[in-house]
Short mmCIF file of C-alpha atoms in Angstrom, two decimals:
data_model
loop_
_atom_site.label_atom_id
_atom_site.label_comp_id
_atom_site.label_asym_id
_atom_site.label_seq_id
_atom_site.Cartn_x
_atom_site.Cartn_y
_atom_site.Cartn_z
CA MET A 1 -100.19 210.57 -16.45
CA GLU A 2 -101.04 207.51 -18.48
CA PRO A 3 -102.78 209.01 -21.57
CA GLY A 4 -100.00 211.38 -21.86
CA LEU A 5 -97.42 208.60 -21.81
CA ALA A 6 -99.55 206.59 -24.25
CA GLU A 7 -99.47 209.25 -26.85
CA LEU A 8 -95.73 210.10 -26.16
CA GLU A 9 -95.01 205.99 -26.79
CA SER A 10 -97.09 205.85 -29.84
CA LYS A 11 -95.17 208.94 -31.44
CA ALA A 12 -91.74 207.63 -30.26
CA ALA A 13 -92.87 204.15 -31.77
CA ASN A 14 -93.22 205.70 -35.13
CA VAL A 15 -89.86 207.41 -35.06
CA ILE A 16 -88.05 204.15 -34.25
CA LYS A 17 -90.13 202.04 -36.83
CA ARG A 18 -88.70 204.69 -39.58
CA ILE A 19 -85.39 204.43 -38.26
CA VAL A 20 -85.28 200.72 -38.07
CA GLU A 21 -86.97 200.29 -41.71
CA GLU A 22 -84.45 203.18 -43.15
CA GLU A 23 -81.26 202.55 -40.86
CA ARG A 24 -80.58 206.39 -40.97
CA LEU A 25 -81.25 209.23 -38.32
CA HIS A 26 -82.81 212.19 -39.98
CA HIS A 27 -80.79 214.81 -38.32
CA ASP A 28 -82.27 217.74 -40.22
CA ASP A 29 -86.17 216.45 -38.51
CA GLN A 30 -86.20 218.41 -35.29
CA ASN A 31 -89.85 217.08 -34.64
CA GLU A 32 -88.40 213.46 -34.77
CA ARG A 33 -85.28 214.22 -32.60
CA THR A 34 -87.57 215.99 -29.96
CA THR A 35 -90.15 213.33 -29.88
CA LEU A 36 -87.72 210.48 -29.42
CA ALA A 37 -85.20 212.74 -26.99
CA CYS A 38 -88.64 213.16 -24.84
CA PHE A 39 -89.19 209.39 -24.84
CA LEU A 40 -85.89 208.41 -23.98
CA ALA A 41 -86.00 211.33 -21.14
CA VAL A 42 -88.81 209.48 -19.54
CA GLN A 43 -87.51 206.26 -19.87
CA MET A 44 -84.36 207.43 -17.70
CA VAL A 45 -86.87 207.62 -14.70
CA ARG A 46 -89.66 205.29 -15.09
CA THR A 47 -88.18 202.00 -14.87
CA ARG A 48 -88.21 199.76 -11.71
CA ALA A 49 -84.50 200.06 -11.61
CA VAL A 50 -84.98 203.88 -10.51
CA TYR A 51 -87.47 202.72 -8.15
CA VAL A 52 -85.50 200.21 -6.28
CA THR A 53 -82.22 202.39 -6.63
CA GLN A 54 -84.21 205.25 -5.02
CA GLN A 55 -85.58 203.27 -2.13
CA ASP A 56 -82.21 201.97 -1.37
CA TRP A 57 -80.41 205.23 -0.86
CA MET A 58 -83.27 206.76 1.13
CA LYS A 59 -83.11 203.79 3.62
CA ARG A 60 -79.24 204.06 3.75
CA LEU A 61 -79.43 208.07 3.99
CA GLU A 62 -82.45 207.59 6.40
CA LYS A 63 -80.61 205.07 8.56
CA TRP A 64 -77.15 207.63 8.66
CA LEU A 65 -79.58 210.11 9.80
CA ARG A 66 -81.28 208.33 12.50
CA ALA A 67 -77.49 207.46 13.74
CA GLU A 68 -76.97 210.95 13.73
CA GLY A 69 -79.73 212.12 15.82
CA ALA A 70 -82.22 213.36 13.33
CA PRO A 71 -85.61 214.11 15.22
CA GLU A 72 -88.54 211.27 14.41
CA GLU A 73 -90.41 213.98 12.82
CA PHE A 74 -88.15 214.68 10.22
CA PHE A 75 -88.90 211.38 8.80
CA LYS A 76 -92.71 211.50 8.32
CA ALA A 77 -94.18 211.54 5.15
CA ASP A 78 -96.14 214.57 3.95
CA PRO A 79 -99.54 214.44 4.99
CA HIS A 80 -100.99 215.29 1.59
CA VAL A 81 -99.60 211.97 0.53
CA GLY A 82 -99.90 209.51 3.29
CA THR A 83 -97.81 206.79 3.83
CA GLY A 84 -94.12 206.68 3.16
CA GLU A 85 -94.49 204.14 0.33
CA ASN A 86 -96.92 206.61 -1.03
CA ALA A 87 -94.72 209.48 -0.92
CA GLU A 88 -91.85 207.21 -2.59
CA LYS A 89 -94.50 206.84 -5.66
CA VAL A 90 -95.48 210.47 -5.80
CA LEU A 91 -91.72 211.56 -6.05
CA LEU A 92 -91.42 209.04 -8.75
CA ALA A 93 -94.60 210.40 -10.55
CA ARG A 94 -93.26 213.98 -10.35
CA MET A 95 -89.97 212.87 -12.01
CA ILE A 96 -91.87 210.97 -14.75
CA HIS A 97 -94.15 214.20 -15.41
CA SER A 98 -91.14 216.51 -15.45
CA ALA A 99 -88.56 214.46 -17.22
CA SER A 100 -89.39 215.56 -20.64
CA SER A 101 -88.26 219.20 -19.85
CA ASP A 102 -85.77 218.04 -17.41
CA PHE A 103 -83.73 215.55 -19.46
CA ALA A 104 -85.14 215.90 -23.16
CA PRO A 105 -82.88 219.03 -24.25
CA ALA A 106 -79.66 217.53 -23.02
CA LEU A 107 -80.35 214.45 -24.74
CA ALA A 108 -81.20 216.24 -28.02
CA GLU A 109 -78.10 218.48 -28.05
CA LYS A 110 -75.58 215.42 -27.68
CA ASP A 111 -74.07 214.11 -31.08
CA TRP A 112 -76.37 211.31 -32.30
CA VAL A 113 -75.15 207.97 -33.91
CA LEU A 114 -76.67 204.78 -35.45
CA LEU A 115 -74.96 201.87 -34.16
CA LYS A 116 -75.11 198.51 -36.30
CA THR A 117 -74.43 195.02 -35.93
CA ASP A 118 -76.17 191.66 -36.99
CA LEU A 119 -77.79 188.81 -35.86
CA ASN A 120 -75.06 186.74 -35.16
CA THR A 121 -73.97 189.26 -32.82
CA PRO A 122 -76.96 190.92 -31.47
CA TYR A 123 -77.34 193.55 -29.14
CA LEU A 124 -79.19 192.67 -25.87
CA ILE A 125 -81.63 194.74 -24.22
CA GLY A 126 -82.24 194.93 -20.32
CA ASP A 127 -85.26 196.48 -18.59
CA HIS A 128 -83.60 199.79 -18.03
CA PRO A 129 -82.19 200.02 -21.63
CA LEU A 130 -81.14 203.64 -21.48
CA ALA A 131 -77.36 202.96 -20.10
CA MET A 132 -74.69 205.49 -19.72
CA PHE A 133 -70.78 205.22 -19.47
CA ASN A 134 -68.05 207.40 -19.64
CA HIS A 135 -64.29 206.96 -19.85
CA ILE A 136 -63.47 210.47 -18.12
CA ASP A 137 -62.65 209.91 -14.37
CA HIS A 138 -64.23 212.93 -12.86
CA SER A 139 -63.12 212.19 -9.31
CA PRO A 140 -64.30 212.64 -6.51
CA ARG A 141 -67.61 213.52 -8.47
CA GLY A 142 -69.24 210.98 -10.63
CA ASN A 143 -69.22 210.78 -14.10
CA LEU A 144 -72.50 209.51 -15.29
CA GLY A 145 -74.46 212.54 -15.45
CA ILE A 146 -76.19 213.28 -18.71
CA LYS A 147 -74.35 216.68 -19.08
CA VAL A 148 -70.95 215.52 -17.72
CA GLN A 149 -68.04 216.12 -19.97
CA GLY A 150 -67.63 212.73 -21.85
CA ILE A 151 -70.87 210.98 -21.41
CA GLU A 152 -71.96 208.20 -23.61
CA LEU A 153 -75.83 207.18 -23.66
CA TYR A 154 -76.77 203.90 -25.38
CA PHE A 155 -80.39 202.71 -26.14
CA PRO A 156 -80.96 199.55 -28.06
CA LEU A 157 -84.00 199.91 -30.70
CA ASN A 158 -83.65 196.19 -31.69
CA PRO A 159 -81.04 193.22 -32.01
CA THR A 160 -78.99 194.71 -34.53
CA LEU A 161 -79.42 198.74 -34.30
CA ALA A 162 -79.01 200.69 -31.21
CA LEU A 163 -78.99 204.90 -30.77
CA GLY A 164 -75.86 206.49 -29.17
CA MET A 165 -75.97 209.79 -27.91
CA TRP A 166 -72.56 211.30 -27.26
CA CYS A 167 -71.03 214.32 -25.65
CA PRO A 168 -69.88 216.50 -28.52
CA SER A 169 -66.42 216.71 -26.83
CA ILE A 170 -65.66 213.25 -28.21
CA GLN A 171 -66.14 214.40 -31.73
CA GLN A 172 -64.24 217.21 -31.05
CA THR A 173 -61.20 215.26 -29.70
CA LEU A 174 -61.64 213.21 -32.83
CA LEU A 175 -61.11 216.37 -35.15
CA GLU A 176 -58.05 217.59 -33.07
CA GLY A 177 -56.45 214.22 -33.51
CA PHE A 178 -56.78 214.59 -37.28
CA LYS A 179 -55.49 217.91 -37.07
CA LYS A 180 -52.38 216.79 -35.33
CA LEU A 181 -51.98 213.72 -37.61
CA ASP A 182 -52.38 215.38 -40.63
CA GLY A 183 -49.50 218.20 -39.46
CA LEU A 184 -47.25 214.74 -38.37
CA SER A 185 -47.94 213.35 -41.75
CA GLU A 186 -46.30 216.12 -43.48
CA SER A 187 -43.11 216.64 -40.95
CA ALA A 188 -42.81 213.01 -39.83
CA PRO A 189 -44.59 210.85 -42.31
CA GLU A 190 -43.15 207.18 -40.69
CA ALA A 191 -44.32 208.47 -37.25
CA VAL A 192 -48.00 208.49 -38.68
CA ALA A 193 -48.17 204.73 -39.89
CA PRO A 194 -48.86 203.22 -35.93
CA TYR A 195 -52.15 205.37 -36.20
CA MET A 196 -53.46 204.89 -39.82
CA GLN A 197 -56.29 202.62 -38.55
CA ALA A 198 -57.36 204.77 -35.48
CA TRP A 199 -57.33 207.72 -37.84
CA GLU A 200 -59.80 205.81 -40.37
CA ASP A 201 -61.87 204.40 -37.73
CA GLY A 202 -62.25 207.93 -36.34
CA ILE A 203 -63.04 209.37 -40.04
CA GLN A 204 -65.81 206.72 -40.16
CA ILE A 205 -67.08 207.87 -36.53
CA VAL A 206 -67.40 211.43 -37.85
CA GLU A 207 -68.99 210.28 -41.19
CA ALA A 208 -71.71 208.38 -38.96
CA ILE A 209 -72.35 211.21 -36.72
CA ARG A 210 -72.87 214.04 -38.93
CA SER A 211 -74.67 211.92 -41.89
CA GLY A 212 -77.08 209.90 -39.63
CA SER A 213 -75.67 206.78 -41.38
CA THR A 214 -74.98 203.89 -39.68
CA LEU A 215 -71.69 203.09 -37.79
CA PRO A 216 -70.74 199.32 -37.98
CA SER A 217 -69.90 197.77 -34.66
CA ARG A 218 -66.70 195.75 -33.82
CA PRO A 219 -67.04 192.68 -31.71
CA ASP A 220 -65.40 194.55 -28.64
CA ASN A 221 -68.10 197.17 -29.25
CA ILE A 222 -70.94 194.77 -28.93
CA THR A 223 -69.42 193.44 -26.06
CA HIS A 224 -69.15 196.99 -24.14
CA PHE A 225 -72.73 197.86 -25.37
CA ASN A 226 -74.24 194.36 -23.78
CA SER A 227 -72.29 194.81 -20.41
CA LEU A 228 -73.68 198.02 -19.95
CA GLN A 229 -77.25 196.74 -20.41
CA ILE A 230 -76.37 193.79 -17.99
CA ALA A 231 -74.99 196.15 -15.69
CA THR A 232 -78.27 198.74 -15.57
CA SER A 233 -80.94 195.93 -15.71
CA GLU A 234 -82.61 195.33 -12.58
CA ARG A 235 -84.60 191.95 -13.01
CA PHE A 236 -84.92 191.21 -17.14
CA LEU A 237 -82.63 190.73 -19.76
CA PHE A 238 -83.55 190.23 -23.33
CA SER A 239 -81.79 188.19 -26.05
CA CYS A 240 -83.28 187.46 -29.63
CA ASN A 241 -80.80 184.09 -29.54
CA GLY A 242 -81.03 183.06 -25.99
CA ASP A 243 -77.38 183.77 -25.70
CA PHE A 244 -76.80 185.00 -22.02
CA ALA A 245 -73.22 184.08 -21.71
CA LEU A 246 -71.97 187.20 -21.25
CA ALA A 247 -74.46 187.89 -18.52
CA GLU A 248 -73.70 184.58 -16.53
CA GLN A 249 -69.98 185.20 -16.57
CA MET A 250 -70.52 188.99 -15.32
CA ILE A 251 -72.44 187.77 -12.59
CA ARG A 252 -70.06 184.72 -11.63
CA ASP A 253 -67.18 187.53 -11.33
CA ASN A 254 -69.24 190.03 -9.53
CA PRO A 255 -72.83 189.04 -8.00
CA ALA A 256 -74.02 192.73 -7.64
CA PHE A 257 -74.83 192.12 -11.36
CA LYS A 258 -77.87 190.15 -10.25
CA HIS A 259 -79.43 193.52 -9.94
CA GLY A 260 -78.98 197.05 -11.26
CA LYS A 261 -76.49 199.81 -9.93
CA ARG A 262 -76.94 201.14 -6.87
CA VAL A 263 -75.80 204.83 -5.74
CA ASP A 264 -72.55 205.02 -3.97
CA GLU A 265 -72.06 207.86 -1.46
CA ALA A 266 -68.65 209.16 -2.02
CA THR A 267 -67.61 210.09 1.66
CA GLY A 268 -68.88 206.54 2.76
CA LYS A 269 -71.27 207.50 5.48
CA PHE A 270 -74.01 205.74 3.89
#
């Protein structure tokens, strides 16, 4: 797969270079969008965090199945791939090989927004840089699937620019809010005043999504973005100014942040 990955990385590097230089997304350039979506799809599955997480839940599942009395032959590796370790690598290779077709379309259909900060408060980048967040609770199901309603995906391009890929429902919610506030401004103008700043912020977000221009990140946005990089990184975290105070605080508060996320099984069986 290496020649194909090298070609994809080269194409993506040119796209990222153009975005960083111009500080603008070209929404009308489908080739650019497709290239970056394919590159990001591969990044979802090729990092060590994915491999370690896969090993973790497979071992937990095997332990539970053995306790439930599953026969020994159930755990034998496919003879075509040899050992169990090699079987895990084969599975990972298949995931990487099919990532562009499996995941890129879902990434491409999101609302893309170019986020911006400055070198005084830069973005961090971890070794699993495509991070996900969802403010909607879909319990008992998980909420971090790339096609789950409300999903937000983030990828740092350099210390001051990052790509956000948001579920279109987010923009739709903003537009519906504008209509309600617009109607309220006519019937009860005094009731609109507390929402004016949120209204202006929402308009700025929609304009950035539609135009491809940058959307400035506020301090709380940057902290949130960086916390996601910290939470998903498996071994390494990079900062252009050497400031890891947020990471150190998060690890003090929860030692689980010393490594990336692990799969939570809803029933608690494994």
